[in-house]
C-alpha cells in the first residue's frame, strides 16, 4: 500500500480467467504466486479479485497430457518475462549510480551483439 502510483495484485493460478499473454500488464503490477503443492490460499485469491487492489486471476496455458503443473520457478519466469516484454523491458534498463571506481565493472553496452 505504501508504493507510489497505481498497483494491482495479479494472482497466477491454474484456474485463472485470463491467459498470461493476452493480459495487459501495467507498471506497478504485483505478480502473486502460490506454492507448487497448494497454490494460492483462498484469501490471496480474494485479494487479487477484489476491487481495492485486485487485477484478476491469470493462467499459463498447458497441454493436458502427462504434465500435472509447471514448476514454480518456470511459471514465475514465463509470467515475469511476458510482463517485461509488454513493458518494453523498462525495469531491465535500470542503470544504478555507481561509485567512480566501480564504473567499468558493469558494461552498459551489449557485449554479445
Short mmCIF file of the N, C-alpha and C atoms (twelve columns), coordinates in Angstrom:
data_MODEL
# 
_entry.id   MODEL 
# 
loop_
_atom_site.group_PDB 
_atom_site.id 
_atom_site.type_symbol 
_atom_site.label_atom_id 
_atom_site.label_alt_id 
_atom_site.label_comp_id 
_atom_site.label_asym_id 
_atom_site.label_seq_id 
_atom_site.Cartn_x 
_atom_site.Cartn_y 
_atom_site.Cartn_z 
_atom_site.pdbx_PDB_model_num 
ATOM 1   N N  . UNK A 1   0.820   -1.204  0.000   1 
ATOM 2   C CA . UNK A 1   0.000   0.000   0.000   1 
ATOM 3   C C  . UNK A 1   0.862   1.264   0.000   1 
ATOM 4   N N  . UNK A 2   2.123   1.155   0.454   1 
ATOM 5   C CA . UNK A 2   2.982   2.332   0.553   1 
ATOM 6   C C  . UNK A 2   3.648   2.685   -0.771  1 
ATOM 7   N N  . UNK A 3   3.581   1.800   -1.752  1 
ATOM 8   C CA . UNK A 3   4.192   2.060   -3.054  1 
ATOM 9   C C  . UNK A 3   3.448   3.186   -3.753  1 
ATOM 10  N N  . UNK A 4   4.188   4.135   -4.315  1 
ATOM 11  C CA . UNK A 4   3.571   5.236   -5.058  1 
ATOM 12  C C  . UNK A 4   2.957   4.713   -6.350  1 
ATOM 13  N N  . UNK A 5   1.982   5.425   -6.836  1 
ATOM 14  C CA . UNK A 5   1.368   5.092   -8.121  1 
ATOM 15  C C  . UNK A 5   0.329   3.993   -8.016  1 
ATOM 16  N N  . UNK A 6   -0.219  3.664   -9.172  1 
ATOM 17  C CA . UNK A 6   -1.239  2.624   -9.222  1 
ATOM 18  C C  . UNK A 6   -0.609  1.259   -9.075  1 
ATOM 19  N N  . UNK A 7   -1.362  0.349   -8.504  1 
ATOM 20  C CA . UNK A 7   -0.882  -1.023  -8.333  1 
ATOM 21  C C  . UNK A 7   -2.055  -1.981  -8.413  1 
ATOM 22  N N  . UNK A 8   -1.738  -3.199  -8.850  1 
ATOM 23  C CA . UNK A 8   -2.734  -4.265  -8.906  1 
ATOM 24  C C  . UNK A 8   -2.078  -5.551  -8.438  1 
ATOM 25  N N  . UNK A 9   -2.845  -6.386  -7.776  1 
ATOM 26  C CA . UNK A 9   -2.398  -7.727  -7.421  1 
ATOM 27  C C  . UNK A 9   -2.926  -8.680  -8.476  1 
ATOM 28  N N  . UNK A 10  -2.042  -9.454  -9.085  1 
ATOM 29  C CA . UNK A 10  -2.417  -10.396 -10.144 1 
ATOM 30  C C  . UNK A 10  -2.088  -11.805 -9.678  1 
ATOM 31  N N  . UNK A 11  -3.104  -12.616 -9.473  1 
ATOM 32  C CA . UNK A 11  -2.920  -13.983 -8.996  1 
ATOM 33  C C  . UNK A 11  -2.694  -14.921 -10.173 1 
ATOM 34  N N  . UNK A 12  -1.606  -15.681 -10.116 1 
ATOM 35  C CA . UNK A 12  -1.347  -16.700 -11.126 1 
ATOM 36  C C  . UNK A 12  -1.810  -18.039 -10.569 1 
ATOM 37  N N  . UNK A 13  -2.788  -18.632 -11.253 1 
ATOM 38  C CA . UNK A 13  -3.399  -19.865 -10.789 1 
ATOM 39  C C  . UNK A 13  -3.862  -20.691 -11.988 1 
ATOM 40  N N  . UNK A 14  -3.912  -22.000 -11.827 1 
ATOM 41  C CA . UNK A 14  -4.344  -22.841 -12.954 1 
ATOM 42  C C  . UNK A 14  -5.815  -22.619 -13.295 1 
ATOM 43  N N  . UNK A 15  -6.555  -21.966 -12.426 1 
ATOM 44  C CA . UNK A 15  -7.958  -21.657 -12.693 1 
ATOM 45  C C  . UNK A 15  -8.166  -20.185 -13.063 1 
ATOM 46  N N  . UNK A 16  -7.107  -19.526 -13.505 1 
ATOM 47  C CA . UNK A 16  -7.190  -18.108 -13.862 1 
ATOM 48  C C  . UNK A 16  -8.152  -17.847 -15.006 1 
ATOM 49  N N  . UNK A 17  -8.714  -16.654 -15.030 1 
ATOM 50  C CA . UNK A 17  -9.698  -16.305 -16.060 1 
ATOM 51  C C  . UNK A 17  -9.063  -15.620 -17.272 1 
ATOM 52  N N  . UNK A 18  -7.815  -15.181 -17.158 1 
ATOM 53  C CA . UNK A 18  -7.101  -14.536 -18.272 1 
ATOM 54  C C  . UNK A 18  -5.861  -15.359 -18.614 1 
ATOM 55  N N  . UNK A 19  -5.537  -15.464 -19.889 1 
ATOM 56  C CA . UNK A 19  -4.299  -16.126 -20.311 1 
ATOM 57  C C  . UNK A 19  -3.169  -15.104 -20.187 1 
ATOM 58  N N  . UNK A 20  -2.021  -15.529 -19.668 1 
ATOM 59  C CA . UNK A 20  -0.918  -14.619 -19.340 1 
ATOM 60  C C  . UNK A 20  -0.467  -13.746 -20.511 1 
ATOM 61  N N  . UNK A 21  -0.498  -14.258 -21.716 1 
ATOM 62  C CA . UNK A 21  -0.016  -13.490 -22.868 1 
ATOM 63  C C  . UNK A 21  -1.090  -12.579 -23.459 1 
ATOM 64  N N  . UNK A 22  -2.347  -12.786 -23.081 1 
ATOM 65  C CA . UNK A 22  -3.441  -11.932 -23.553 1 
ATOM 66  C C  . UNK A 22  -3.733  -10.790 -22.577 1 
ATOM 67  N N  . UNK A 23  -3.201  -10.882 -21.383 1 
ATOM 68  C CA . UNK A 23  -3.453  -9.895  -20.339 1 
ATOM 69  C C  . UNK A 23  -2.579  -8.663  -20.581 1 
ATOM 70  N N  . UNK A 24  -3.078  -7.477  -20.262 1 
ATOM 71  C CA . UNK A 24  -2.309  -6.235  -20.421 1 
ATOM 72  C C  . UNK A 24  -1.711  -5.828  -19.076 1 
ATOM 73  N N  . UNK A 25  -0.395  -5.951  -18.969 1 
ATOM 74  C CA . UNK A 25  0.316   -5.601  -17.743 1 
ATOM 75  C C  . UNK A 25  0.597   -4.108  -17.720 1 
ATOM 76  N N  . UNK A 26  0.696   -3.566  -16.497 1 
ATOM 77  C CA . UNK A 26  0.966   -2.149  -16.305 1 
ATOM 78  C C  . UNK A 26  2.090   -1.985  -15.290 1 
ATOM 79  N N  . UNK A 27  2.817   -0.872  -15.356 1 
ATOM 80  C CA . UNK A 27  3.800   -0.612  -14.296 1 
ATOM 81  C C  . UNK A 27  3.085   -0.593  -12.943 1 
ATOM 82  N N  . UNK A 28  3.697   -1.162  -11.937 1 
ATOM 83  C CA . UNK A 28  3.086   -1.215  -10.608 1 
ATOM 84  C C  . UNK A 28  2.355   -2.500  -10.319 1 
ATOM 85  N N  . UNK A 29  2.216   -3.389  -11.305 1 
ATOM 86  C CA . UNK A 29  1.557   -4.677  -11.071 1 
ATOM 87  C C  . UNK A 29  2.404   -5.555  -10.159 1 
ATOM 88  N N  . UNK A 30  1.754   -6.279  -9.285  1 
ATOM 89  C CA . UNK A 30  2.399   -7.263  -8.410  1 
ATOM 90  C C  . UNK A 30  1.931   -8.636  -8.861  1 
ATOM 91  N N  . UNK A 31  2.860   -9.490  -9.258  1 
ATOM 92  C CA . UNK A 31  2.530   -10.843 -9.692  1 
ATOM 93  C C  . UNK A 31  2.597   -11.749 -8.462  1 
ATOM 94  N N  . UNK A 32  1.499   -12.439 -8.167  1 
ATOM 95  C CA . UNK A 32  1.395   -13.235 -6.946  1 
ATOM 96  C C  . UNK A 32  1.285   -14.717 -7.315  1 
ATOM 97  N N  . UNK A 33  2.153   -15.537 -6.716  1 
ATOM 98  C CA . UNK A 33  2.195   -16.976 -6.977  1 
ATOM 99  C C  . UNK A 33  2.048   -17.731 -5.665  1 
ATOM 100 N N  . UNK A 34  1.463   -18.903 -5.728  1 
ATOM 101 C CA . UNK A 34  1.352   -19.761 -4.556  1 
ATOM 102 C C  . UNK A 34  2.421   -20.831 -4.583  1 
ATOM 103 N N  . UNK A 35  2.343   -21.710 -3.613  1 
ATOM 104 C CA . UNK A 35  3.303   -22.808 -3.563  1 
ATOM 105 C C  . UNK A 35  2.993   -23.823 -4.658  1 
ATOM 106 N N  . UNK A 36  3.976   -24.627 -4.997  1 
ATOM 107 C CA . UNK A 36  3.781   -25.645 -6.038  1 
ATOM 108 C C  . UNK A 36  2.755   -26.688 -5.620  1 
ATOM 109 N N  . UNK A 37  2.699   -27.010 -4.342  1 
ATOM 110 C CA . UNK A 37  1.819   -28.094 -3.887  1 
ATOM 111 C C  . UNK A 37  0.405   -27.644 -3.563  1 
ATOM 112 N N  . UNK A 38  0.246   -26.404 -3.070  1 
ATOM 113 C CA . UNK A 38  -1.077  -25.966 -2.629  1 
ATOM 114 C C  . UNK A 38  -1.651  -24.794 -3.411  1 
ATOM 115 N N  . UNK A 39  -0.828  -24.110 -4.179  1 
ATOM 116 C CA . UNK A 39  -1.321  -22.934 -4.891  1 
ATOM 117 C C  . UNK A 39  -1.523  -21.769 -3.940  1 
ATOM 118 N N  . UNK A 40  -2.344  -20.827 -4.344  1 
ATOM 119 C CA . UNK A 40  -2.616  -19.653 -3.520  1 
ATOM 120 C C  . UNK A 40  -3.740  -19.930 -2.528  1 
ATOM 121 N N  . UNK A 41  -3.621  -19.399 -1.310  1 
ATOM 122 C CA . UNK A 41  -4.726  -19.539 -0.367  1 
ATOM 123 C C  . UNK A 41  -5.940  -18.744 -0.840  1 
ATOM 124 N N  . UNK A 42  -7.100  -19.150 -0.399  1 
ATOM 125 C CA . UNK A 42  -8.353  -18.502 -0.804  1 
ATOM 126 C C  . UNK A 42  -8.332  -17.000 -0.504  1 
ATOM 127 N N  . UNK A 43  -7.739  -16.602 0.621   1 
ATOM 128 C CA . UNK A 43  -7.698  -15.172 0.978   1 
ATOM 129 C C  . UNK A 43  -6.876  -14.368 -0.038  1 
ATOM 130 N N  . UNK A 44  -5.800  -14.947 -0.545  1 
ATOM 131 C CA . UNK A 44  -4.988  -14.262 -1.556  1 
ATOM 132 C C  . UNK A 44  -5.754  -14.138 -2.867  1 
ATOM 133 N N  . UNK A 45  -6.462  -15.191 -3.252  1 
ATOM 134 C CA . UNK A 45  -7.274  -15.133 -4.473  1 
ATOM 135 C C  . UNK A 45  -8.353  -14.058 -4.352  1 
ATOM 136 N N  . UNK A 46  -8.919  -13.941 -3.170  1 
ATOM 137 C CA . UNK A 46  -9.952  -12.934 -2.928  1 
ATOM 138 C C  . UNK A 46  -9.353  -11.522 -3.044  1 
ATOM 139 N N  . UNK A 47  -8.169  -11.323 -2.456  1 
ATOM 140 C CA . UNK A 47  -7.499  -10.018 -2.555  1 
ATOM 141 C C  . UNK A 47  -7.179  -9.663  -4.000  1 
ATOM 142 N N  . UNK A 48  -6.776  -10.638 -4.792  1 
ATOM 143 C CA . UNK A 48  -6.408  -10.403 -6.188  1 
ATOM 144 C C  . UNK A 48  -7.626  -10.189 -7.081  1 
ATOM 145 N N  . UNK A 49  -8.790  -10.532 -6.589  1 
ATOM 146 C CA . UNK A 49  -10.011 -10.350 -7.372  1 
ATOM 147 C C  . UNK A 49  -10.879 -9.212  -6.844  1 
ATOM 148 N N  . UNK A 50  -10.538 -8.683  -5.674  1 
ATOM 149 C CA . UNK A 50  -11.329 -7.616  -5.061  1 
ATOM 150 C C  . UNK A 50  -11.138 -6.287  -5.760  1 
ATOM 151 N N  . UNK A 51  -12.014 -5.332  -5.406  1 
ATOM 152 C CA . UNK A 51  -11.978 -4.030  -6.067  1 
ATOM 153 C C  . UNK A 51  -10.803 -3.159  -5.645  1 
ATOM 154 N N  . UNK A 52  -10.363 -3.268  -4.401  1 
ATOM 155 C CA . UNK A 52  -9.330  -2.367  -3.892  1 
ATOM 156 C C  . UNK A 52  -8.023  -2.461  -4.687  1 
ATOM 157 N N  . UNK A 53  -7.437  -3.644  -4.760  1 
ATOM 158 C CA . UNK A 53  -6.163  -3.825  -5.458  1 
ATOM 159 C C  . UNK A 53  -6.210  -4.930  -6.497  1 
ATOM 160 N N  . UNK A 54  -7.324  -5.595  -6.605  1 
ATOM 161 C CA . UNK A 54  -7.402  -6.770  -7.462  1 
ATOM 162 C C  . UNK A 54  -7.320  -6.461  -8.939  1 
ATOM 163 N N  . UNK A 55  -6.418  -7.184  -9.596  1 
ATOM 164 C CA . UNK A 55  -6.287  -7.057  -11.037 1 
ATOM 165 C C  . UNK A 55  -6.826  -8.272  -11.759 1 
ATOM 166 N N  . UNK A 56  -7.084  -9.348  -10.997 1 
ATOM 167 C CA . UNK A 56  -7.655  -10.542 -11.589 1 
ATOM 168 C C  . UNK A 56  -6.802  -11.779 -11.397 1 
ATOM 169 N N  . UNK A 57  -7.268  -12.846 -12.012 1 
ATOM 170 C CA . UNK A 57  -6.561  -14.129 -11.949 1 
ATOM 171 C C  . UNK A 57  -6.078  -14.489 -13.342 1 
ATOM 172 N N  . UNK A 58  -4.870  -15.007 -13.405 1 
ATOM 173 C CA . UNK A 58  -4.207  -15.266 -14.682 1 
ATOM 174 C C  . UNK A 58  -3.703  -16.702 -14.698 1 
ATOM 175 N N  . UNK A 59  -3.740  -17.315 -15.870 1 
ATOM 176 C CA . UNK A 59  -3.226  -18.681 -16.005 1 
ATOM 177 C C  . UNK A 59  -2.256  -18.759 -17.169 1 
ATOM 178 N N  . UNK A 60  -1.359  -19.721 -17.047 1 
ATOM 179 C CA . UNK A 60  -0.433  -20.038 -18.124 1 
ATOM 180 C C  . UNK A 60  -0.948  -21.325 -18.749 1 
ATOM 181 N N  . UNK A 61  -1.392  -21.292 -20.011 1 
ATOM 182 C CA . UNK A 61  -1.983  -22.497 -20.610 1 
ATOM 183 C C  . UNK A 61  -0.962  -23.621 -20.755 1 
ATOM 184 N N  . UNK A 62  -1.444  -24.830 -20.595 1 
ATOM 185 C CA . UNK A 62  -0.594  -26.018 -20.735 1 
ATOM 186 C C  . UNK A 62  -1.356  -27.084 -21.516 1 
ATOM 187 N N  . UNK A 63  -0.604  -27.920 -22.189 1 
ATOM 188 C CA . UNK A 63  -1.194  -29.080 -22.857 1 
ATOM 189 C C  . UNK A 63  -1.528  -30.096 -21.772 1 
ATOM 190 N N  . UNK A 64  -2.749  -30.573 -21.776 1 
ATOM 191 C CA . UNK A 64  -3.150  -31.508 -20.726 1 
ATOM 192 C C  . UNK A 64  -2.841  -32.944 -21.131 1 
ATOM 193 N N  . UNK A 65  -1.591  -33.321 -20.908 1 
ATOM 194 C CA . UNK A 65  -1.191  -34.709 -21.176 1 
ATOM 195 C C  . UNK A 65  -0.673  -35.291 -19.870 1 
ATOM 196 N N  . UNK A 66  0.609   -35.546 -19.811 1 
ATOM 197 C CA . UNK A 66  1.193   -36.128 -18.613 1 
ATOM 198 C C  . UNK A 66  1.751   -35.081 -17.661 1 
ATOM 199 N N  . UNK A 67  1.717   -33.818 -18.067 1 
ATOM 200 C CA . UNK A 67  2.258   -32.753 -17.228 1 
ATOM 201 C C  . UNK A 67  1.165   -32.288 -16.272 1 
ATOM 202 N N  . UNK A 68  1.450   -32.384 -14.988 1 
ATOM 203 C CA . UNK A 68  0.475   -32.001 -13.973 1 
ATOM 204 C C  . UNK A 68  0.480   -30.487 -13.759 1 
ATOM 205 N N  . UNK A 69  1.667   -29.909 -13.658 1 
ATOM 206 C CA . UNK A 69  1.782   -28.467 -13.468 1 
ATOM 207 C C  . UNK A 69  3.195   -28.028 -13.827 1 
ATOM 208 N N  . UNK A 70  3.346   -26.736 -14.013 1 
ATOM 209 C CA . UNK A 70  4.678   -26.181 -14.253 1 
ATOM 210 C C  . UNK A 70  5.374   -25.972 -12.917 1 
ATOM 211 N N  . UNK A 71  6.668   -26.117 -12.914 1 
ATOM 212 C CA . UNK A 71  7.488   -25.796 -11.762 1 
ATOM 213 C C  . UNK A 71  7.279   -24.319 -11.426 1 
ATOM 214 N N  . UNK A 72  7.286   -23.965 -10.139 1 
ATOM 215 C CA . UNK A 72  7.037   -22.585 -9.726  1 
ATOM 216 C C  . UNK A 72  8.019   -21.614 -10.359 1 
ATOM 217 N N  . UNK A 73  9.301   -21.957 -10.382 1 
ATOM 218 C CA . UNK A 73  10.285  -21.033 -10.949 1 
ATOM 219 C C  . UNK A 73  10.073  -20.841 -12.451 1 
ATOM 220 N N  . UNK A 74  9.644   -21.867 -13.145 1 
ATOM 221 C CA . UNK A 74  9.344   -21.739 -14.579 1 
ATOM 222 C C  . UNK A 74  8.133   -20.834 -14.777 1 
ATOM 223 N N  . UNK A 75  7.105   -21.025 -13.960 1 
ATOM 224 C CA . UNK A 75  5.900   -20.187 -14.055 1 
ATOM 225 C C  . UNK A 75  6.225   -18.720 -13.802 1 
ATOM 226 N N  . UNK A 76  7.045   -18.456 -12.786 1 
ATOM 227 C CA . UNK A 76  7.437   -17.080 -12.478 1 
ATOM 228 C C  . UNK A 76  8.212   -16.491 -13.650 1 
ATOM 229 N N  . UNK A 77  9.122   -17.256 -14.230 1 
ATOM 230 C CA . UNK A 77  9.902   -16.774 -15.361 1 
ATOM 231 C C  . UNK A 77  9.037   -16.460 -16.570 1 
ATOM 232 N N  . UNK A 78  8.103   -17.348 -16.887 1 
ATOM 233 C CA . UNK A 78  7.196   -17.134 -18.024 1 
ATOM 234 C C  . UNK A 78  6.386   -15.859 -17.811 1 
ATOM 235 N N  . UNK A 79  5.820   -15.715 -16.634 1 
ATOM 236 C CA . UNK A 79  4.975   -14.550 -16.339 1 
ATOM 237 C C  . UNK A 79  5.785   -13.260 -16.303 1 
ATOM 238 N N  . UNK A 80  6.912   -13.297 -15.633 1 
ATOM 239 C CA . UNK A 80  7.727   -12.101 -15.486 1 
ATOM 240 C C  . UNK A 80  8.229   -11.585 -16.837 1 
ATOM 241 N N  . UNK A 81  8.675   -12.477 -17.688 1 
ATOM 242 C CA . UNK A 81  9.190   -12.026 -18.976 1 
ATOM 243 C C  . UNK A 81  8.089   -11.603 -19.935 1 
ATOM 244 N N  . UNK A 82  6.894   -12.141 -19.808 1 
ATOM 245 C CA . UNK A 82  5.784   -11.644 -20.627 1 
ATOM 246 C C  . UNK A 82  5.423   -10.233 -20.186 1 
ATOM 247 N N  . UNK A 83  5.356   -10.005 -18.881 1 
ATOM 248 C CA . UNK A 83  5.069   -8.658  -18.377 1 
ATOM 249 C C  . UNK A 83  6.179   -7.693  -18.796 1 
ATOM 250 N N  . UNK A 84  7.432   -8.116  -18.659 1 
ATOM 251 C CA . UNK A 84  8.562   -7.269  -19.038 1 
ATOM 252 C C  . UNK A 84  8.532   -6.960  -20.538 1 
ATOM 253 N N  . UNK A 85  8.206   -7.949  -21.353 1 
ATOM 254 C CA . UNK A 85  8.133   -7.735  -22.805 1 
ATOM 255 C C  . UNK A 85  7.093   -6.666  -23.136 1 
ATOM 256 N N  . UNK A 86  5.913   -6.783  -22.513 1 
ATOM 257 C CA . UNK A 86  4.857   -5.812  -22.790 1 
ATOM 258 C C  . UNK A 86  5.238   -4.401  -22.334 1 
ATOM 259 N N  . UNK A 87  6.075   -4.312  -21.313 1 
ATOM 260 C CA . UNK A 87  6.504   -3.008  -20.795 1 
ATOM 261 C C  . UNK A 87  7.846   -2.589  -21.390 1 
ATOM 262 N N  . UNK A 88  8.204   -3.189  -22.530 1 
ATOM 263 C CA . UNK A 88  9.440   -2.872  -23.256 1 
ATOM 264 C C  . UNK A 88  10.685  -3.044  -22.390 1 
ATOM 265 N N  . UNK A 89  10.660  -4.028  -21.528 1 
ATOM 266 C CA . UNK A 89  11.801  -4.347  -20.660 1 
ATOM 267 C C  . UNK A 89  12.265  -3.128  -19.861 1 
ATOM 268 N N  . UNK A 90  11.311  -2.254  -19.549 1 
ATOM 269 C CA . UNK A 90  11.586  -0.997  -18.853 1 
ATOM 270 C C  . UNK A 90  12.390  -1.206  -17.567 1 
ATOM 271 N N  . UNK A 91  11.992  -2.160  -16.743 1 
ATOM 272 C CA . UNK A 91  12.667  -2.366  -15.469 1 
ATOM 273 C C  . UNK A 91  14.049  -2.982  -15.638 1 
ATOM 274 N N  . UNK A 92  14.357  -3.538  -16.790 1 
ATOM 275 C CA . UNK A 92  15.678  -4.102  -17.029 1 
ATOM 276 C C  . UNK A 92  16.655  -3.057  -17.580 1 
ATOM 277 N N  . UNK A 93  16.181  -1.856  -17.829 1 
ATOM 278 C CA . UNK A 93  17.010  -0.784  -18.368 1 
ATOM 279 C C  . UNK A 93  17.673  0.031   -17.260 1 
ATOM 280 N N  . UNK A 94  17.412  -0.303  -16.022 1 
ATOM 281 C CA . UNK A 94  17.908  0.449   -14.866 1 
ATOM 282 C C  . UNK A 94  19.431  0.502   -14.846 1 
ATOM 283 N N  . UNK A 95  19.977  1.685   -14.733 1 
ATOM 284 C CA . UNK A 95  21.421  1.886   -14.626 1 
ATOM 285 C C  . UNK A 95  21.704  2.530   -13.275 1 
ATOM 286 N N  . UNK A 96  22.237  1.792   -12.322 1 
ATOM 287 C CA . UNK A 96  22.474  2.358   -10.991 1 
ATOM 288 C C  . UNK A 96  23.597  3.390   -11.007 1 
ATOM 289 N N  . UNK A 97  23.519  4.314   -10.058 1 
ATOM 290 C CA . UNK A 97  24.620  5.268   -9.859  1 
ATOM 291 C C  . UNK A 97  25.691  4.558   -9.052  1 
ATOM 292 N N  . UNK A 98  26.823  4.311   -9.695  1 
ATOM 293 C CA . UNK A 98  27.906  3.578   -9.052  1 
ATOM 294 C C  . UNK A 98  29.042  4.523   -8.692  1 
ATOM 295 N N  . UNK A 99  29.784  4.191   -7.650  1 
ATOM 296 C CA . UNK A 99  30.983  4.985   -7.349  1 
ATOM 297 C C  . UNK A 99  31.943  4.941   -8.534  1 
ATOM 298 N N  . UNK A 100 32.752  5.960   -8.675  1 
ATOM 299 C CA . UNK A 100 33.656  6.069   -9.826  1 
ATOM 300 C C  . UNK A 100 34.528  4.839   -10.012 1 
ATOM 301 N N  . UNK A 101 35.031  4.257   -8.918  1 
ATOM 302 C CA . UNK A 101 35.912  3.088   -9.032  1 
ATOM 303 C C  . UNK A 101 35.178  1.838   -9.533  1 
ATOM 304 N N  . UNK A 102 33.858  1.842   -9.499  1 
ATOM 305 C CA . UNK A 102 33.086  0.677   -9.962  1 
ATOM 306 C C  . UNK A 102 32.496  0.876   -11.355 1 
ATOM 307 N N  . UNK A 103 32.686  2.049   -11.953 1 
ATOM 308 C CA . UNK A 103 32.061  2.364   -13.237 1 
ATOM 309 C C  . UNK A 103 32.391  1.347   -14.333 1 
ATOM 310 N N  . UNK A 104 33.599  0.881   -14.433 1 
ATOM 311 C CA . UNK A 104 33.987  -0.022  -15.511 1 
ATOM 312 C C  . UNK A 104 33.649  -1.481  -15.256 1 
ATOM 313 N N  . UNK A 105 33.148  -1.807  -14.081 1 
ATOM 314 C CA . UNK A 105 32.865  -3.207  -13.747 1 
ATOM 315 C C  . UNK A 105 31.600  -3.743  -14.397 1 
ATOM 316 N N  . UNK A 106 30.670  -2.863  -14.723 1 
ATOM 317 C CA . UNK A 106 29.388  -3.282  -15.269 1 
ATOM 318 C C  . UNK A 106 29.181  -2.638  -16.632 1 
ATOM 319 N N  . UNK A 107 29.438  -3.383  -17.725 1 
ATOM 320 C CA . UNK A 107 29.307  -2.790  -19.062 1 
ATOM 321 C C  . UNK A 107 27.869  -2.370  -19.345 1 
ATOM 322 N N  . UNK A 108 27.708  -1.216  -19.958 1 
ATOM 323 C CA . UNK A 108 26.384  -0.696  -20.286 1 
ATOM 324 C C  . UNK A 108 25.962  -1.081  -21.705 1 
ATOM 325 N N  . UNK A 109 26.907  -1.480  -22.549 1 
ATOM 326 C CA . UNK A 109 26.553  -1.836  -23.929 1 
ATOM 327 C C  . UNK A 109 26.412  -3.354  -24.038 1 
ATOM 328 N N  . UNK A 110 25.823  -3.795  -25.126 1 
ATOM 329 C CA . UNK A 110 25.628  -5.219  -25.381 1 
ATOM 330 C C  . UNK A 110 26.960  -5.818  -25.802 1 
ATOM 331 N N  . UNK A 111 27.589  -6.561  -24.919 1 
ATOM 332 C CA . UNK A 111 28.903  -7.126  -25.225 1 
ATOM 333 C C  . UNK A 111 28.809  -8.351  -26.119 1 
ATOM 334 N N  . UNK A 112 27.587  -8.857  -26.334 1 
ATOM 335 C CA . UNK A 112 27.402  -10.041 -27.172 1 
ATOM 336 C C  . UNK A 112 26.919  -9.711  -28.566 1 
ATOM 337 N N  . UNK A 113 26.577  -8.446  -28.799 1 
ATOM 338 C CA . UNK A 113 25.986  -8.033  -30.069 1 
ATOM 339 C C  . UNK A 113 26.965  -7.967  -31.204 1 
# 
